[in-house]
CSV table of C-alpha atoms and ligand atoms in Angstrom, one decimal:
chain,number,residue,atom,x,y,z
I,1,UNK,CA,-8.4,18.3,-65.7
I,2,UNK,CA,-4.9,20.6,-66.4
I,3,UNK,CA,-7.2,23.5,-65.7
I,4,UNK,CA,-8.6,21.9,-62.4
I,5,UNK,CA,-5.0,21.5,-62.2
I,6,UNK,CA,-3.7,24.3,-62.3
I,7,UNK,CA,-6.4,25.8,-60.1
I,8,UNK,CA,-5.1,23.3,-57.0
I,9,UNK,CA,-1.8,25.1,-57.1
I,10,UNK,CA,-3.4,28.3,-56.7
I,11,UNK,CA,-6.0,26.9,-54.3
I,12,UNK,CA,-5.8,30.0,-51.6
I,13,UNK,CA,-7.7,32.5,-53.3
I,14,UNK,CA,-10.6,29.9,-54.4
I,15,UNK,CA,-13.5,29.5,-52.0
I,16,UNK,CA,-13.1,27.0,-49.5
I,17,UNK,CA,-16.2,25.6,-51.2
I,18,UNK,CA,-18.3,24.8,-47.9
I,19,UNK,CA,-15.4,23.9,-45.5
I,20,UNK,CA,-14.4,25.6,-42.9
I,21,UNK,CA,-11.1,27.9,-43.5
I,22,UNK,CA,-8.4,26.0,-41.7
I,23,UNK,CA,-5.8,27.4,-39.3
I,24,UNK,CA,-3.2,24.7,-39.4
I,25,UNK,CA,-1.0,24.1,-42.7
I,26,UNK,CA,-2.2,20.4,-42.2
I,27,UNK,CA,-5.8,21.9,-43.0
I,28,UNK,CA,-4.6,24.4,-45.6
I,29,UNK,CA,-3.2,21.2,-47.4
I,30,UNK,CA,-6.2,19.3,-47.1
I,31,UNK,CA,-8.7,21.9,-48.1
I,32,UNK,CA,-6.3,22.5,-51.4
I,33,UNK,CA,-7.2,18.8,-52.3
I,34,UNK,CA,-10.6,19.3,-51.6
I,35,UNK,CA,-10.9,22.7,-53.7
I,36,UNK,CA,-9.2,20.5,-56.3
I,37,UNK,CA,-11.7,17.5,-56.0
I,38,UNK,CA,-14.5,19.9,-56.0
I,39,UNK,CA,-13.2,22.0,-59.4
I,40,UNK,CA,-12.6,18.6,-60.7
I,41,UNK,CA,-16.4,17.4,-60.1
I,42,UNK,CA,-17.6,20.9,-61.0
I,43,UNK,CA,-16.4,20.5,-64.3
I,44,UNK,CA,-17.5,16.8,-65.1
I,45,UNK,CA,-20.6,17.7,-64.1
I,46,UNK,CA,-20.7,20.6,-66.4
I,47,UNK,CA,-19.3,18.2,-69.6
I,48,UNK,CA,-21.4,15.5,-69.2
I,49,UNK,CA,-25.1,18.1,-68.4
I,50,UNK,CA,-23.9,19.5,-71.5
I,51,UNK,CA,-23.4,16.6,-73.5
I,52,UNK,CA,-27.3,15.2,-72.1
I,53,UNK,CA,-28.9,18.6,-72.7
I,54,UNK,CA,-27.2,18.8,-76.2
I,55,UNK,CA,-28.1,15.4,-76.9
I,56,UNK,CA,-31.5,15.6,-75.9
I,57,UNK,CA,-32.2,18.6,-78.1
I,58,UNK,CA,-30.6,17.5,-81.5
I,59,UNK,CA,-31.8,14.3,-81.1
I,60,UNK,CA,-35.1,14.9,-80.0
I,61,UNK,CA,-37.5,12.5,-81.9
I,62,UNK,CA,-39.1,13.6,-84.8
I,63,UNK,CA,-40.3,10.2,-86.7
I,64,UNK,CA,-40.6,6.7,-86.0
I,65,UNK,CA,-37.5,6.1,-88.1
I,66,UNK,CA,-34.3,4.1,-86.2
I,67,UNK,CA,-31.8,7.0,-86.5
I,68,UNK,CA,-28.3,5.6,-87.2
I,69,UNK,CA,-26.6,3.2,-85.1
I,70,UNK,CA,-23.1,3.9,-83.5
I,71,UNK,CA,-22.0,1.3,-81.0
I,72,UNK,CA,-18.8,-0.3,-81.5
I,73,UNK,CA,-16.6,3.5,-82.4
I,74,UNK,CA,-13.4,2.5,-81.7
I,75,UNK,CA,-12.0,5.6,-81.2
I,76,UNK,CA,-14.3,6.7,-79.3
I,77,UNK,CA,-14.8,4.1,-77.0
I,78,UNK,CA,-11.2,4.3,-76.4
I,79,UNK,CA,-11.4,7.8,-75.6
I,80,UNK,CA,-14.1,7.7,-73.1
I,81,UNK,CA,-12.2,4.4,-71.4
I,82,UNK,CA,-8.5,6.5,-71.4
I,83,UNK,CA,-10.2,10.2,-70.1
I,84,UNK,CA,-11.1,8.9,-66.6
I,85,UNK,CA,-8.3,6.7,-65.8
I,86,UNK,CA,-6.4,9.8,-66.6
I,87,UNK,CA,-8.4,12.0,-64.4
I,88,UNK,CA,-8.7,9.4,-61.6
I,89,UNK,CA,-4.6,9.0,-61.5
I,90,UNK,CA,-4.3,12.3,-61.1
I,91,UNK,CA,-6.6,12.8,-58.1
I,92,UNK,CA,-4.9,9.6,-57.0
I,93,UNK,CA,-1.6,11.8,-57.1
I,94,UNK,CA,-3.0,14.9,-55.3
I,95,UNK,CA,-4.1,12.5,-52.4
I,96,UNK,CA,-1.2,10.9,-52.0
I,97,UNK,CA,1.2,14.1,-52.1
I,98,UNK,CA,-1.3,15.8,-49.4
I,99,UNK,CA,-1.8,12.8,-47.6
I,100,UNK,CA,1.8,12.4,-47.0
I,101,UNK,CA,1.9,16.4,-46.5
I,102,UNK,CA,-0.6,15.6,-43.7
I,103,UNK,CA,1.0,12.8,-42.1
I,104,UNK,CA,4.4,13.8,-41.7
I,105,UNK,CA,6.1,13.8,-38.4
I,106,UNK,CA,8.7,16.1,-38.4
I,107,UNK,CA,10.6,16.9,-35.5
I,108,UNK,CA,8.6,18.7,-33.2
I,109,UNK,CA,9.6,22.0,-31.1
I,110,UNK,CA,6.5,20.5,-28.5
I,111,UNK,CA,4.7,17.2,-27.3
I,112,UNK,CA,1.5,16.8,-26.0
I,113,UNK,CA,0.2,13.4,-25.3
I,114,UNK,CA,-3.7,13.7,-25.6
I,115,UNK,CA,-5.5,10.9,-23.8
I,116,UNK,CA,-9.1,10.8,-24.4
I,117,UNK,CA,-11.4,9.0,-21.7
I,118,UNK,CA,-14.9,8.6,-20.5
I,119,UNK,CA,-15.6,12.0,-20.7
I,120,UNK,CA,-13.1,14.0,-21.0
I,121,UNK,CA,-9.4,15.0,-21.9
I,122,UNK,CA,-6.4,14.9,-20.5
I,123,UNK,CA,-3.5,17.1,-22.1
I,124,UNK,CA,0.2,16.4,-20.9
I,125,UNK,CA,3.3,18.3,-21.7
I,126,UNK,CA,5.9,15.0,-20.3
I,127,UNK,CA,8.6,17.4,-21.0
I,128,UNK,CA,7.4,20.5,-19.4
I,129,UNK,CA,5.7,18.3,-16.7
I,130,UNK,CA,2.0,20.2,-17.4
I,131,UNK,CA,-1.3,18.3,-17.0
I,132,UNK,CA,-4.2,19.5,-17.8
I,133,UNK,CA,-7.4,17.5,-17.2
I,134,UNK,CA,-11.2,18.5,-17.7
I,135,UNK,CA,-14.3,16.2,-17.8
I,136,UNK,CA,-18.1,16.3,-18.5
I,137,UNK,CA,-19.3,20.1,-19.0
I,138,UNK,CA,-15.5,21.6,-17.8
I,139,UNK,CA,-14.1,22.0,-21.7
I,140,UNK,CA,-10.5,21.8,-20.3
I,141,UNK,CA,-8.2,23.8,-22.9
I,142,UNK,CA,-5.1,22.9,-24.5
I,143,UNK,CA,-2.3,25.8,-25.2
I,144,UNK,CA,-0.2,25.3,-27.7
I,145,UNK,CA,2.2,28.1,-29.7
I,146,UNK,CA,1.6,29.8,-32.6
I,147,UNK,CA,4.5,28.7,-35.8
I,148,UNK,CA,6.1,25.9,-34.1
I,149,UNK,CA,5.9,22.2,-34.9
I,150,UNK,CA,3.9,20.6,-32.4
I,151,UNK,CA,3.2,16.5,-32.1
I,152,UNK,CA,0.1,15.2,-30.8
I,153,UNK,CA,0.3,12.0,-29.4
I,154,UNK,CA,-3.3,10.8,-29.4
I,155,UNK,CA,-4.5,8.0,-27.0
I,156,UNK,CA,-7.9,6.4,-25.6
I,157,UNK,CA,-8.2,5.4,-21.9
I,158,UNK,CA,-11.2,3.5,-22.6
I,159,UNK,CA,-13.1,3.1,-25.8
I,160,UNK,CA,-13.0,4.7,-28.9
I,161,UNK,CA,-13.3,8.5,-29.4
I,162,UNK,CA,-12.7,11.0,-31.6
I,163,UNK,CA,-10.4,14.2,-31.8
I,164,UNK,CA,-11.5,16.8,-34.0
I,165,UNK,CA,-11.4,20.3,-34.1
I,166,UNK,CA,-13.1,21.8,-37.1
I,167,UNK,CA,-11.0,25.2,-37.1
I,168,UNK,CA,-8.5,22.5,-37.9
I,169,UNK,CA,-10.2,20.2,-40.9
I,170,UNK,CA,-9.0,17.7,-38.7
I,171,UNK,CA,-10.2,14.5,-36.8
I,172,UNK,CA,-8.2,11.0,-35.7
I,173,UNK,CA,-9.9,8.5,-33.9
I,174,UNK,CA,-8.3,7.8,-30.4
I,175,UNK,CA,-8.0,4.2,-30.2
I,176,UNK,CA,-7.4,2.4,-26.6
I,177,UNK,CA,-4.1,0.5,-27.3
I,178,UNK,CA,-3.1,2.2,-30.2
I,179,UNK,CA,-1.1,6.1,-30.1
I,180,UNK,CA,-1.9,7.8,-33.1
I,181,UNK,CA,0.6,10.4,-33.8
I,182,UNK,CA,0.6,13.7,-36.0
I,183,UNK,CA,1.9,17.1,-36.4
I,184,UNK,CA,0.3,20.6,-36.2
I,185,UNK,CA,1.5,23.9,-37.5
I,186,UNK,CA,-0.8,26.8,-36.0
I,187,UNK,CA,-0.9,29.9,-38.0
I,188,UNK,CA,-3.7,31.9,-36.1
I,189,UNK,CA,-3.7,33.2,-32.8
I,190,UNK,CA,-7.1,32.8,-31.0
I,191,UNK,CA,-9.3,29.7,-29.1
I,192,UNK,CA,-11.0,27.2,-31.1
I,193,UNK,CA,-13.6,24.3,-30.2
I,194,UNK,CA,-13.0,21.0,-30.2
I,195,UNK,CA,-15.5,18.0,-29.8
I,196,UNK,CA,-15.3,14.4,-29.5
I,197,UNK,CA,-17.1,12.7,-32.6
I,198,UNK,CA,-17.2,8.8,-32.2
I,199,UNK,CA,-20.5,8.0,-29.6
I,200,UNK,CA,-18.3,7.0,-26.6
I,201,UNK,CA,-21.1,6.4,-24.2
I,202,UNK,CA,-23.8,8.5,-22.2
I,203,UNK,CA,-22.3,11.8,-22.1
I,204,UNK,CA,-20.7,12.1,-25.2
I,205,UNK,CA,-22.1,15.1,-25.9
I,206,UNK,CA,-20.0,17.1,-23.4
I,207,UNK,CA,-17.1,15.4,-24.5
I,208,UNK,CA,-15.9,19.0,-25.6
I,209,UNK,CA,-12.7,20.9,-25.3
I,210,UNK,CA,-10.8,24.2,-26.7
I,211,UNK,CA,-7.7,24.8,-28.3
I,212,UNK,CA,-5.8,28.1,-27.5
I,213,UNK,CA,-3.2,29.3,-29.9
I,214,UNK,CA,-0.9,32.2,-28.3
I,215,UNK,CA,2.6,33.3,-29.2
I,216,UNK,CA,5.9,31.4,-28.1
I,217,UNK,CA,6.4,34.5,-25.3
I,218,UNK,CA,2.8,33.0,-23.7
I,219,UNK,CA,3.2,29.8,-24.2
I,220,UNK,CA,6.5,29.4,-22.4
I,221,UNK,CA,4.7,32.0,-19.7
I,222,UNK,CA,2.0,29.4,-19.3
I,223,UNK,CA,3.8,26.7,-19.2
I,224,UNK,CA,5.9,27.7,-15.9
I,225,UNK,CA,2.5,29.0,-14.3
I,226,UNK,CA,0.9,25.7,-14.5
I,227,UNK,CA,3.8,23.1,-14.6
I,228,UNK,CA,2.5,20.3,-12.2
I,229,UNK,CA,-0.1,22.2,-11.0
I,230,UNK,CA,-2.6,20.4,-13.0
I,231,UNK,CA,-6.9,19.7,-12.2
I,232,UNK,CA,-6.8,16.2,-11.4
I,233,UNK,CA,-10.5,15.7,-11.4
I,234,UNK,CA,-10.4,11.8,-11.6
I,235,UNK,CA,-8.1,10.2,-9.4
I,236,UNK,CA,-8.1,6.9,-11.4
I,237,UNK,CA,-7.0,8.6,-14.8
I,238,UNK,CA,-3.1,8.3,-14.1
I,239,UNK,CA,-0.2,9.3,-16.4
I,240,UNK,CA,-0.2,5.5,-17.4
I,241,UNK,CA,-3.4,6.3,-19.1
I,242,UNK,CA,-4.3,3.8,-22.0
I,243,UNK,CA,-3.7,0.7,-19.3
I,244,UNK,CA,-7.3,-1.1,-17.5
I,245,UNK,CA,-10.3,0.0,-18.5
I,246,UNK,CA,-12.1,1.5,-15.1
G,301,CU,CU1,-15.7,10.3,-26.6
């Protein structure tokens, strides 16, 4: 366990162990805890295999004889009670410390209010007065800059869907009635999918959108090119979004 341990603090150089290779430090935090869990597992596994396999060998039977019994080894049975408690408060540590890593809500440099509907997304920058809407088979794109804080404000206009973006190793459901807030710090400059992932109805599927990461210098360039000059493609999708269900 100190070995898996120690491994979590030097999680970066340790493959990512079937996860994608997050660009947010959100997702570098999270796939730290799950290199960790992973080590952790790795290595019970490899304790108790050998244990069976040793075990099974030594003890093969040889003779009809009842070897010696052993139940009731104190010290033993103390040990094997004691060793995984141990190892479950300290993954119990690790999740809380990178769950409250994750969560955090510091203050942001920009706001977007993400409103998911039936199908599509709408991205809105109160502040800047940008809207950016897309529906079924447009993937509308939200820009956001690379190494500033940014807060998501994540809302449903309907029913329940899911944000996730897997560049990010991160999804929150977007709940009608409910904003569900959180904080992204973009290290990598480039455009990455996103995708809803709760079954919100009949086209689901094309629930997708992109997320463009460019520099400050773009971002404040893109914001003045498109401030209020946002696609409305559905007329009943207000900026009261989240109120009566269509
Ligand atoms: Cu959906």
């Amino acid at each position: 366990m100190a070995v898996a341990g120690g491994l979590l603090l030097a999680g970066c150089n340790l493959p990512t162990f079937g996860e994608t290779k997050p660009i947010t430090s959100q997702g570098q935090d999270s796939i730290k805890l799950w290199q960790g869990f992973f080590i952790a597992g790795a290595v019970v596994f490899l304790f108790v295999f050998c244990l069976i396999a040793w075990a099974s060998i030594r003890y093969r039977r040889r003779s009809h004889a009842i070897p010696r019994q052993t139940q009731y080894h104190t010290i033993l049975e103390i040990f094997y009670t004691v060793i995984p408690i141990v190892g479950v408060l300290i993954l119990f540590g690790f999740t809380f410390v990178t769950e409250n890593n994750v969560d955090a809500l510091p203050a942001p440099k920009v706001s977007v209010t993400v409103t998911a509907f039936q199908w599509g997304w709408r991205f809105h920058y109160a502040k800047q007065d940008v809207t950016v809407i897309g529906i079924e088979l447009q993937d509308p794109e939200m820009v956001l800059p690379q190494g500033e804080t940014v807060r998501i404000s994540l809302r449903s206009h309907d029913v329940v869907h899911g944000f996730y973006v897997p560049a990010f190793d991160f999804s929150r459901y977007a709940q009608p009635g409910i904003t569900n807030r959180f904080t992204l710090n973009l290290h990598t400059l480039g455009t990455y999918r996103g995708q809803c992932t709760q079954y919100c109805g009949l086209f689901h599927s094309l629930m997708r959108f992109r997320v463009r990461v460019v520099t400050p210098a773009q971002f404040a360039t893109w914001l003045r090119t498109h401030r209020s000059g946002g696609t409305t493609s559905r007329a009943s999708l207000t900026a009261s979004a989240g109120g009566a269900v269509r």
